[in-house]
Tab-separated table of C-alpha atoms in Angstrom:
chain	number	residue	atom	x	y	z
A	9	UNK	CA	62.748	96.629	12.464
A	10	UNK	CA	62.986	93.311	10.376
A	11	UNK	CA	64.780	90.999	10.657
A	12	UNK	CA	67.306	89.867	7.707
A	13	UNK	CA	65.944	87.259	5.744
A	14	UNK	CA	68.678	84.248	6.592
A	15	UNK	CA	67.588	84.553	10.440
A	16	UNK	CA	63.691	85.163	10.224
A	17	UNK	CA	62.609	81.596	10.908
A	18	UNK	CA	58.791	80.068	10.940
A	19	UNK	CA	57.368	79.217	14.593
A	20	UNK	CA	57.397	75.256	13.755
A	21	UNK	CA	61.516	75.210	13.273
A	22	UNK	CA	62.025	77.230	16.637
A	23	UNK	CA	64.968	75.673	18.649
A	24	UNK	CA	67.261	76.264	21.056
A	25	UNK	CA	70.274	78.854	20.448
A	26	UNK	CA	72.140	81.071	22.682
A	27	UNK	CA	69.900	83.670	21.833
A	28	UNK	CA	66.413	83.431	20.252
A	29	UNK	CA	63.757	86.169	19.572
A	30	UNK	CA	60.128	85.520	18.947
A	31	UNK	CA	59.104	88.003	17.249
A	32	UNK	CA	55.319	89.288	16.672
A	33	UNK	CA	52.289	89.343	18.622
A	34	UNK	CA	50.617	86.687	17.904
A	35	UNK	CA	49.882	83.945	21.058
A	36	UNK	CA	48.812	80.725	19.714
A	37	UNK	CA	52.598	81.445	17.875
A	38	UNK	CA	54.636	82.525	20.360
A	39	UNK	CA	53.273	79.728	22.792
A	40	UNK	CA	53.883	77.150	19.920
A	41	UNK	CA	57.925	78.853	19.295
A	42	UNK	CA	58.068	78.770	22.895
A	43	UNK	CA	56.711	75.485	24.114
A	44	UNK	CA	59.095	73.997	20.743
A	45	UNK	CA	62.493	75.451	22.447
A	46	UNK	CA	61.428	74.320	26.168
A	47	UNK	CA	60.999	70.937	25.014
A	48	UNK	CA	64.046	70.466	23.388
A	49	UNK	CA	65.997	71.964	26.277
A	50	UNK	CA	64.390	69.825	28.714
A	51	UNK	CA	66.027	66.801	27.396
A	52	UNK	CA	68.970	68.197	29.565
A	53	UNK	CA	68.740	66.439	32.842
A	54	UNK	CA	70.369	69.697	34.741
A	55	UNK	CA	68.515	72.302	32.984
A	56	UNK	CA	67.825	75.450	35.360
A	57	UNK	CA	64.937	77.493	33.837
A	58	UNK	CA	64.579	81.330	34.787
A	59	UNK	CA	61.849	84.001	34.038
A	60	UNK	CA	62.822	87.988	33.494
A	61	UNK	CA	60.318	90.959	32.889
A	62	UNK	CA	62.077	93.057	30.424
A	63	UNK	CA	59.812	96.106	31.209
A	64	UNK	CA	60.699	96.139	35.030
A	65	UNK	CA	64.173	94.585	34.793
A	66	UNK	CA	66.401	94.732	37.705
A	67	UNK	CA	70.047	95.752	36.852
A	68	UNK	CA	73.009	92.543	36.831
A	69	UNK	CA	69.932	89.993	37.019
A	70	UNK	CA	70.346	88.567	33.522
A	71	UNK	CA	73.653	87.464	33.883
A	72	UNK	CA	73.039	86.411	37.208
A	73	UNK	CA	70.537	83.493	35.786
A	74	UNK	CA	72.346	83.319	32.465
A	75	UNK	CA	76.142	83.649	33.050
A	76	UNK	CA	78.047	80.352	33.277
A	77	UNK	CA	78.325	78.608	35.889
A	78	UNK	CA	80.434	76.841	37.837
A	79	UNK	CA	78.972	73.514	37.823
A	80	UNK	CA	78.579	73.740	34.603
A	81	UNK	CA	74.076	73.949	34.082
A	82	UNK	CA	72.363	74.231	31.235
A	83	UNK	CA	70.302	77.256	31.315
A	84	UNK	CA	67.049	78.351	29.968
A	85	UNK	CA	66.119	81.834	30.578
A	86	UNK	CA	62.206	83.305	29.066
A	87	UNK	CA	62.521	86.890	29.128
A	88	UNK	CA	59.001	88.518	28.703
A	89	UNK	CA	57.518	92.515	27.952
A	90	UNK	CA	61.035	92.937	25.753
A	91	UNK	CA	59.137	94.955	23.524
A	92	UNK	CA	58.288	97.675	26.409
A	93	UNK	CA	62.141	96.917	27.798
A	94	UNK	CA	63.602	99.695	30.427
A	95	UNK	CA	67.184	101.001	29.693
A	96	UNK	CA	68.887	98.172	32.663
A	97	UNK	CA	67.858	95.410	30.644
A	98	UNK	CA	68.679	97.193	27.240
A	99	UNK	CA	72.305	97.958	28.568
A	100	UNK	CA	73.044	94.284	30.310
A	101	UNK	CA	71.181	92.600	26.855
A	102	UNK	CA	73.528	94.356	24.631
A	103	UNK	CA	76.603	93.508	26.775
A	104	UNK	CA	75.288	89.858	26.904
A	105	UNK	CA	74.511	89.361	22.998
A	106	UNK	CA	78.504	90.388	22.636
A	107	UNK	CA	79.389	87.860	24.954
A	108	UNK	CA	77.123	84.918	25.287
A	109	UNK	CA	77.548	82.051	27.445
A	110	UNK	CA	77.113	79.065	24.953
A	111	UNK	CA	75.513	76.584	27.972
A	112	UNK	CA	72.237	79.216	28.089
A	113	UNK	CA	69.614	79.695	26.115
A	114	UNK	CA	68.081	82.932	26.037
A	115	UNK	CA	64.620	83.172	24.482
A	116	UNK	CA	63.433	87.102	23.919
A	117	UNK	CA	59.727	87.565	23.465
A	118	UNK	CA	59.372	90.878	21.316
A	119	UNK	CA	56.117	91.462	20.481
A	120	UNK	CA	56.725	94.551	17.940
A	121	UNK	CA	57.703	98.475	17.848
A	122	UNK	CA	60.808	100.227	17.885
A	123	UNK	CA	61.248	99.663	21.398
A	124	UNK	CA	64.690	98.019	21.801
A	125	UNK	CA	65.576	97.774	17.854
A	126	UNK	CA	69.335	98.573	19.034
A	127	UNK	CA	69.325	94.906	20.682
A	128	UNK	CA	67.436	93.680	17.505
A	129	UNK	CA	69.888	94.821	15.268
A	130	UNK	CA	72.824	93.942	17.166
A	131	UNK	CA	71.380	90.337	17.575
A	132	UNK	CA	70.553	89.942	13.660
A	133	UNK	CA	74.229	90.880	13.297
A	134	UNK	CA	75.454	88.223	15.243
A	135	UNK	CA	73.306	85.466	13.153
A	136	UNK	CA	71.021	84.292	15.503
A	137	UNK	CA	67.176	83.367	15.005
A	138	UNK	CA	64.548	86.074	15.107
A	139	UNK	CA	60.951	83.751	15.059
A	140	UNK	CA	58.163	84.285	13.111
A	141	UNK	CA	55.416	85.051	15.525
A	142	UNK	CA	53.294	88.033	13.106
A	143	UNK	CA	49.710	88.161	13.133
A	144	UNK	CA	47.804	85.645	10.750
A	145	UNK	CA	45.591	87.894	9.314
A	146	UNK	CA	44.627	86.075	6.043
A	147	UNK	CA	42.702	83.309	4.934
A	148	UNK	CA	45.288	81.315	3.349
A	149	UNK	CA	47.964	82.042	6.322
A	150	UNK	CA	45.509	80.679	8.709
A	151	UNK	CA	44.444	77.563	6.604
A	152	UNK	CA	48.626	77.078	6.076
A	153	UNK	CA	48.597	77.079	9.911
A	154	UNK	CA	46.204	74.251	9.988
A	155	UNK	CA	47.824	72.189	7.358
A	156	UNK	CA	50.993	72.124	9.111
A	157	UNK	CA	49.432	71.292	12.434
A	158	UNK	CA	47.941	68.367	11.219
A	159	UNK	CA	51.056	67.660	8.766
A	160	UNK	CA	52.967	67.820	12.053
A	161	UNK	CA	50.475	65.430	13.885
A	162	UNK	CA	50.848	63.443	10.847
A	163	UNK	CA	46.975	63.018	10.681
A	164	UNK	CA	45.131	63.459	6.911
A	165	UNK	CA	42.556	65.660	6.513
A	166	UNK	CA	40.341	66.177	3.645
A	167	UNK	CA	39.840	69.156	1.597
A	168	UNK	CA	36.283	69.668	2.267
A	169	UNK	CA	36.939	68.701	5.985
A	170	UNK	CA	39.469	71.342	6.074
A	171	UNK	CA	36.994	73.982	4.308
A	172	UNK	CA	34.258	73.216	6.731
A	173	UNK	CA	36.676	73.682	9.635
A	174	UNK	CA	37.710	76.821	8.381
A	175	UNK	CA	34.289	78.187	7.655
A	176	UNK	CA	33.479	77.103	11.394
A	177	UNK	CA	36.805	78.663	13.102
A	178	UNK	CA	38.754	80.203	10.665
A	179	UNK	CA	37.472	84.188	11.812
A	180	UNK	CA	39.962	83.625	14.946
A	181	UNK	CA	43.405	81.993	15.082
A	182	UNK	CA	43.231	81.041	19.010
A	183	UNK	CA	39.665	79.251	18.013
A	184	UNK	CA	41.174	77.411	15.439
A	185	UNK	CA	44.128	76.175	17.247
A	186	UNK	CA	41.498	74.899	20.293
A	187	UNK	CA	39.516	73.061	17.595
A	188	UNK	CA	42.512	71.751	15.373
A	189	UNK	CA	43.664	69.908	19.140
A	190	UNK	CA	40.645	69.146	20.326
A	191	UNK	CA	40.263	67.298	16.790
A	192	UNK	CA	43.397	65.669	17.119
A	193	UNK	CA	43.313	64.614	20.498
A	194	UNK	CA	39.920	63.145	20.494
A	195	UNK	CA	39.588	61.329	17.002
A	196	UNK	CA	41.582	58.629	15.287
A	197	UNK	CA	42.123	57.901	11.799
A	198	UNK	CA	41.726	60.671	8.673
A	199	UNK	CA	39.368	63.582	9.676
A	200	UNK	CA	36.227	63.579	7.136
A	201	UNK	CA	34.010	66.643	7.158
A	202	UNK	CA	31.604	64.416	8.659
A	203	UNK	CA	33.899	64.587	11.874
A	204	UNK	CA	34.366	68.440	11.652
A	205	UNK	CA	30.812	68.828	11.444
A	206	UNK	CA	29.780	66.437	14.177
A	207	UNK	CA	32.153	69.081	16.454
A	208	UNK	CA	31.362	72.013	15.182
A	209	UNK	CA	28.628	72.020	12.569
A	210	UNK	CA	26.630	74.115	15.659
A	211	UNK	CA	29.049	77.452	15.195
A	212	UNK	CA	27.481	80.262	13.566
A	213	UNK	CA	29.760	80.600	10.910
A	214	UNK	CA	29.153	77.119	9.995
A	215	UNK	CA	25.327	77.541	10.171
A	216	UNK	CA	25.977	80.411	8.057
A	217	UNK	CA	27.720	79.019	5.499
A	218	UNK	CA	25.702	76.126	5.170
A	219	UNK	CA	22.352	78.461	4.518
A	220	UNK	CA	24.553	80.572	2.368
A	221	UNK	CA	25.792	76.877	0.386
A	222	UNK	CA	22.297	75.652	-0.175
A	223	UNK	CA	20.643	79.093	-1.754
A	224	UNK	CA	23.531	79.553	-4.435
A	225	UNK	CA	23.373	76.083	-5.463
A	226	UNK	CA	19.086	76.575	-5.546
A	227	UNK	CA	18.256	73.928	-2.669
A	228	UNK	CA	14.987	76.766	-1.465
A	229	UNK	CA	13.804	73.816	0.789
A	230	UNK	CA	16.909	72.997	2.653
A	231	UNK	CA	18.454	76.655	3.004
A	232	UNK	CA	15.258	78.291	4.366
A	233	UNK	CA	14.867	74.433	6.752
A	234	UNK	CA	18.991	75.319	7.622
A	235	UNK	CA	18.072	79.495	7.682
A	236	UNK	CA	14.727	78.508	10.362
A	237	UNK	CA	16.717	75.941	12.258
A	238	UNK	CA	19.176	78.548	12.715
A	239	UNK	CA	16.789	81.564	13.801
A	240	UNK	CA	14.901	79.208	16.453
A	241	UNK	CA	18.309	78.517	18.182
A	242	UNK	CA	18.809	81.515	18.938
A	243	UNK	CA	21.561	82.588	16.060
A	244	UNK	CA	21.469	86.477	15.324
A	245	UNK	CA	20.412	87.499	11.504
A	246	UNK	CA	23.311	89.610	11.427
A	247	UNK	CA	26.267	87.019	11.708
A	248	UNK	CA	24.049	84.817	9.161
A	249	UNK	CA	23.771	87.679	6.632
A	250	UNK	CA	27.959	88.387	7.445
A	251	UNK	CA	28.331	84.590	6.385
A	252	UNK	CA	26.037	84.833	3.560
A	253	UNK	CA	27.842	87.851	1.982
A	254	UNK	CA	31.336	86.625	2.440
A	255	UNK	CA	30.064	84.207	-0.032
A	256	UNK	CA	28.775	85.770	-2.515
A	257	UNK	CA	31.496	88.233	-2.481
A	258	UNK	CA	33.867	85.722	-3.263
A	259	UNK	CA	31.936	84.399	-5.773
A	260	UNK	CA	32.387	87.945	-7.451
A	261	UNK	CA	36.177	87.956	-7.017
A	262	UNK	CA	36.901	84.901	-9.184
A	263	UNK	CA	34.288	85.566	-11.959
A	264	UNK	CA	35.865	86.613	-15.174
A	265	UNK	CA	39.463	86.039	-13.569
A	266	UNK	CA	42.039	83.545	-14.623
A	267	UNK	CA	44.920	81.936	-13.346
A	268	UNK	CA	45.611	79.157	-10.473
A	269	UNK	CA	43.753	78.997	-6.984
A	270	UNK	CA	47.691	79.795	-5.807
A	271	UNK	CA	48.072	82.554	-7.922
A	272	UNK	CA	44.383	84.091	-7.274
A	273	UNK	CA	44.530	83.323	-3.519
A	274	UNK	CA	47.352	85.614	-2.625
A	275	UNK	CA	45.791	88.522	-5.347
A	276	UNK	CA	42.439	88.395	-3.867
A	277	UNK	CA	43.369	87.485	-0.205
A	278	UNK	CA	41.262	84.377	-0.179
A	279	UNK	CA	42.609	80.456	0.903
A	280	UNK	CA	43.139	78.475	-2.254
A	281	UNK	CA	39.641	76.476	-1.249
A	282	UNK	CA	37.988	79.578	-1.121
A	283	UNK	CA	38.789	80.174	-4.815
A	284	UNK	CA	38.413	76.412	-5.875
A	285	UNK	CA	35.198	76.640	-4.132
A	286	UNK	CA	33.928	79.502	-5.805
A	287	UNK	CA	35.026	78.978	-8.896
A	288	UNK	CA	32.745	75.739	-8.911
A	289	UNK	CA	30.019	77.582	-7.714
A	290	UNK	CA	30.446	80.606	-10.457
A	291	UNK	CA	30.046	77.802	-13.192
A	292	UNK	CA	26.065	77.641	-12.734
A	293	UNK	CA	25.971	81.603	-12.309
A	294	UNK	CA	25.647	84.489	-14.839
A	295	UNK	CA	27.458	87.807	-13.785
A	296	UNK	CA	23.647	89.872	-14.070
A	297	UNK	CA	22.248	87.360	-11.714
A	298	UNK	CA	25.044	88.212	-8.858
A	299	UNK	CA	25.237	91.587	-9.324
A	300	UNK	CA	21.344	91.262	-8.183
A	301	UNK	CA	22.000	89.765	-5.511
A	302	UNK	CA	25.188	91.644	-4.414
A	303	UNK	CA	22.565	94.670	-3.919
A	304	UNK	CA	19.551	92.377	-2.306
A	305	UNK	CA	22.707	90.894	0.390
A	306	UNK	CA	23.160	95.255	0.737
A	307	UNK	CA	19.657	95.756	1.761
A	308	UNK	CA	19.437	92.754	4.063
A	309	UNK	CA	22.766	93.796	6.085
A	310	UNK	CA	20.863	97.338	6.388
A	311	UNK	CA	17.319	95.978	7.565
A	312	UNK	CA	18.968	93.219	10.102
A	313	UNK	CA	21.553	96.114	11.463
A	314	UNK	CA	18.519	97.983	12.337
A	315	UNK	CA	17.264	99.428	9.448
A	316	UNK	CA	14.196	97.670	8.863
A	317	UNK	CA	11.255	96.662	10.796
A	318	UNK	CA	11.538	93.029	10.467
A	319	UNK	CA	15.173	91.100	10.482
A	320	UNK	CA	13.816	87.406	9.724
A	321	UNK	CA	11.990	88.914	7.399
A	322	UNK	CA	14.619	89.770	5.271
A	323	UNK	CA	16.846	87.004	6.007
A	324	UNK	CA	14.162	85.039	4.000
A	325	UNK	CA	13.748	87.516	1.467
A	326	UNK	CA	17.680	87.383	1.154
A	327	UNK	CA	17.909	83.171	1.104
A	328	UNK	CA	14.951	83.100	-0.741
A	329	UNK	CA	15.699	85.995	-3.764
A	330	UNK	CA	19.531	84.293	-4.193
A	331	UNK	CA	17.833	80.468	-4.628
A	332	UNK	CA	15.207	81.943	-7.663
A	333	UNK	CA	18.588	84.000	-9.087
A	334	UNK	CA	20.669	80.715	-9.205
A	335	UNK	CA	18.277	79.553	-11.933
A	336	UNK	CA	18.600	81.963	-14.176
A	337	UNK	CA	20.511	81.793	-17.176
């Protein structure tokens, strides 16, 4: 069930409150919502922190560790599994949430379902925070999650630094976080794209792009030098032809289509650099040239997927067929 509008909050502006929900399964946000609230209760010197499991709750124990107290505690209490919940901590939750004590603060982690919508409802109802912890699924969500980490950090990136981190970690949202703080914690100053690649210029998706980067723009020499490089460390055709596609695709999403990279990122489900960047690329392309190579970038995901004889063959064929079609006009 959803939360209303006025109490759905973003992971980054989780703080304490008698009651909190993260809601969603996503980790890197839920650890992010949750390490936010801990930190800003521990600046109370007496705070007494407690953990619960929801699914195999033990009847009376939640207000034994977050009813008030005598001396008077602050109390943090991280209740876990809510979203698989038996019916002792449904009952004592619902009786709590009526009747808070105002010293605790009660952090539900509700990863999604049905399961326990009754306590969901009644805690909407009451006004306090549900957070934002849904699954980043798209481009743009995930490149908005590394703009505000390094907005946060207060450290400037640069567009085409941020592009070439994306294209190196953007598949997977736990990857990206470990690289965004690995960035942060071991450089100094604005991050170039020199920096991103000197970290991760090795990953396959970068390596991917970059092959992918050099045949639409016509360099033959350097993709096929990036494509071999590539092939002799060991990379797998198939995750360089996935890389390759992606591009070209893209490239066939913006042509013909107007409007701003805002507008066109959220209609096509592509970051706003994805359409900037394709966009620039279209400008030397004609639309009979792509749809060539839309059906040779076909044909090579068969052959290197096991339908023909000899993968680095066509990967060549592939990097080789999109350089000469660049040239046309």
């Amino acid at each position: 069930m959803a939360a209303k509008k006025k109490t759905l909050i973003p992971y980054y502006r989780a703080k304490p409150a008698p009651v909190v929900v993260i809601s969603g399964p996503e980790a890197v946000l839920i650890r992010k919502a949750q390490d936010r609230i801990v930190a800003a209760c521990q600046k109370s010197a007496d705070l007494e922190t407690s953990y619960l499991d929801a699914a195999g709750y033990e009847p009376g124990s939640l207000d034994l560790v977050a009813g008030a107290s005598l001396f008077s505690e602050r109390k943090l209490v991280i209740v876990d599994g809510v979203a698989q919940m038996n019916d002792a901590f449904l009952a004592d939750a619902l009786d709590y949430v009526a009747e808070v004590n105002e010293d605790a603060v009660l952090v539900l982690k509700h990863a999604g379902g049905n399961r326990g919508s009754k306590l969901l409802t009644a805690i909407d109802k009451a006004g306090y925070p549900r957070v934002d912890a849904q699954a980043l699924k798209s481009d743009s969500d995930k490149q908005a999650f590394a703009q505000q980490q390094f907005a946060a950090a207060k450290r400037e990136i640069s567009s085409t630094a941020l592009a070439s981190l994306m294209d190196a970690l953007g598949a997977d949202l736990s990857e990206l976080n470990a690289g965004i703080e690995q960035l942060l914690a071991d450089t100094e100053g604005p991050i170039t794209e020199h920096t991103v690649d000197a970290y991760y210029g090795g990953r396959v998706e970068a390596t991917g792009f970059k092959v992918a980067d050099a045949a639409v723009a016509g360099r033959t020499a350097e993709s096929l030098t990036l494509l071999r490089h590539a092939l002799a460390t060991g990379t797998d055709p198939v995750p360089l032809v996935a890389a390759i596609a992606m591009k070209v695709r893209n490239m066939a999403r913006v042509e013909g289509i107007s409007g701003s990279s805002q507008q066109l990122a959220s209609e096509l489900k592509m970051a706003p650099w994805q359409v900037d960047r394709a966009r620039r690329e279209m400008r030397s392309w004609n639309d009979v040239a792509l749809g060539r190579v839309l059906i040779e970038v076909a044909d090579a995901d068969y052959a290197v997927k096991g339908g023909g004889r000899d993968p680095v063959y066509a990967l060549e064929r592939l990097v080789t067929f999109i350089c000469q079609q660049s040239r046309v006009r």
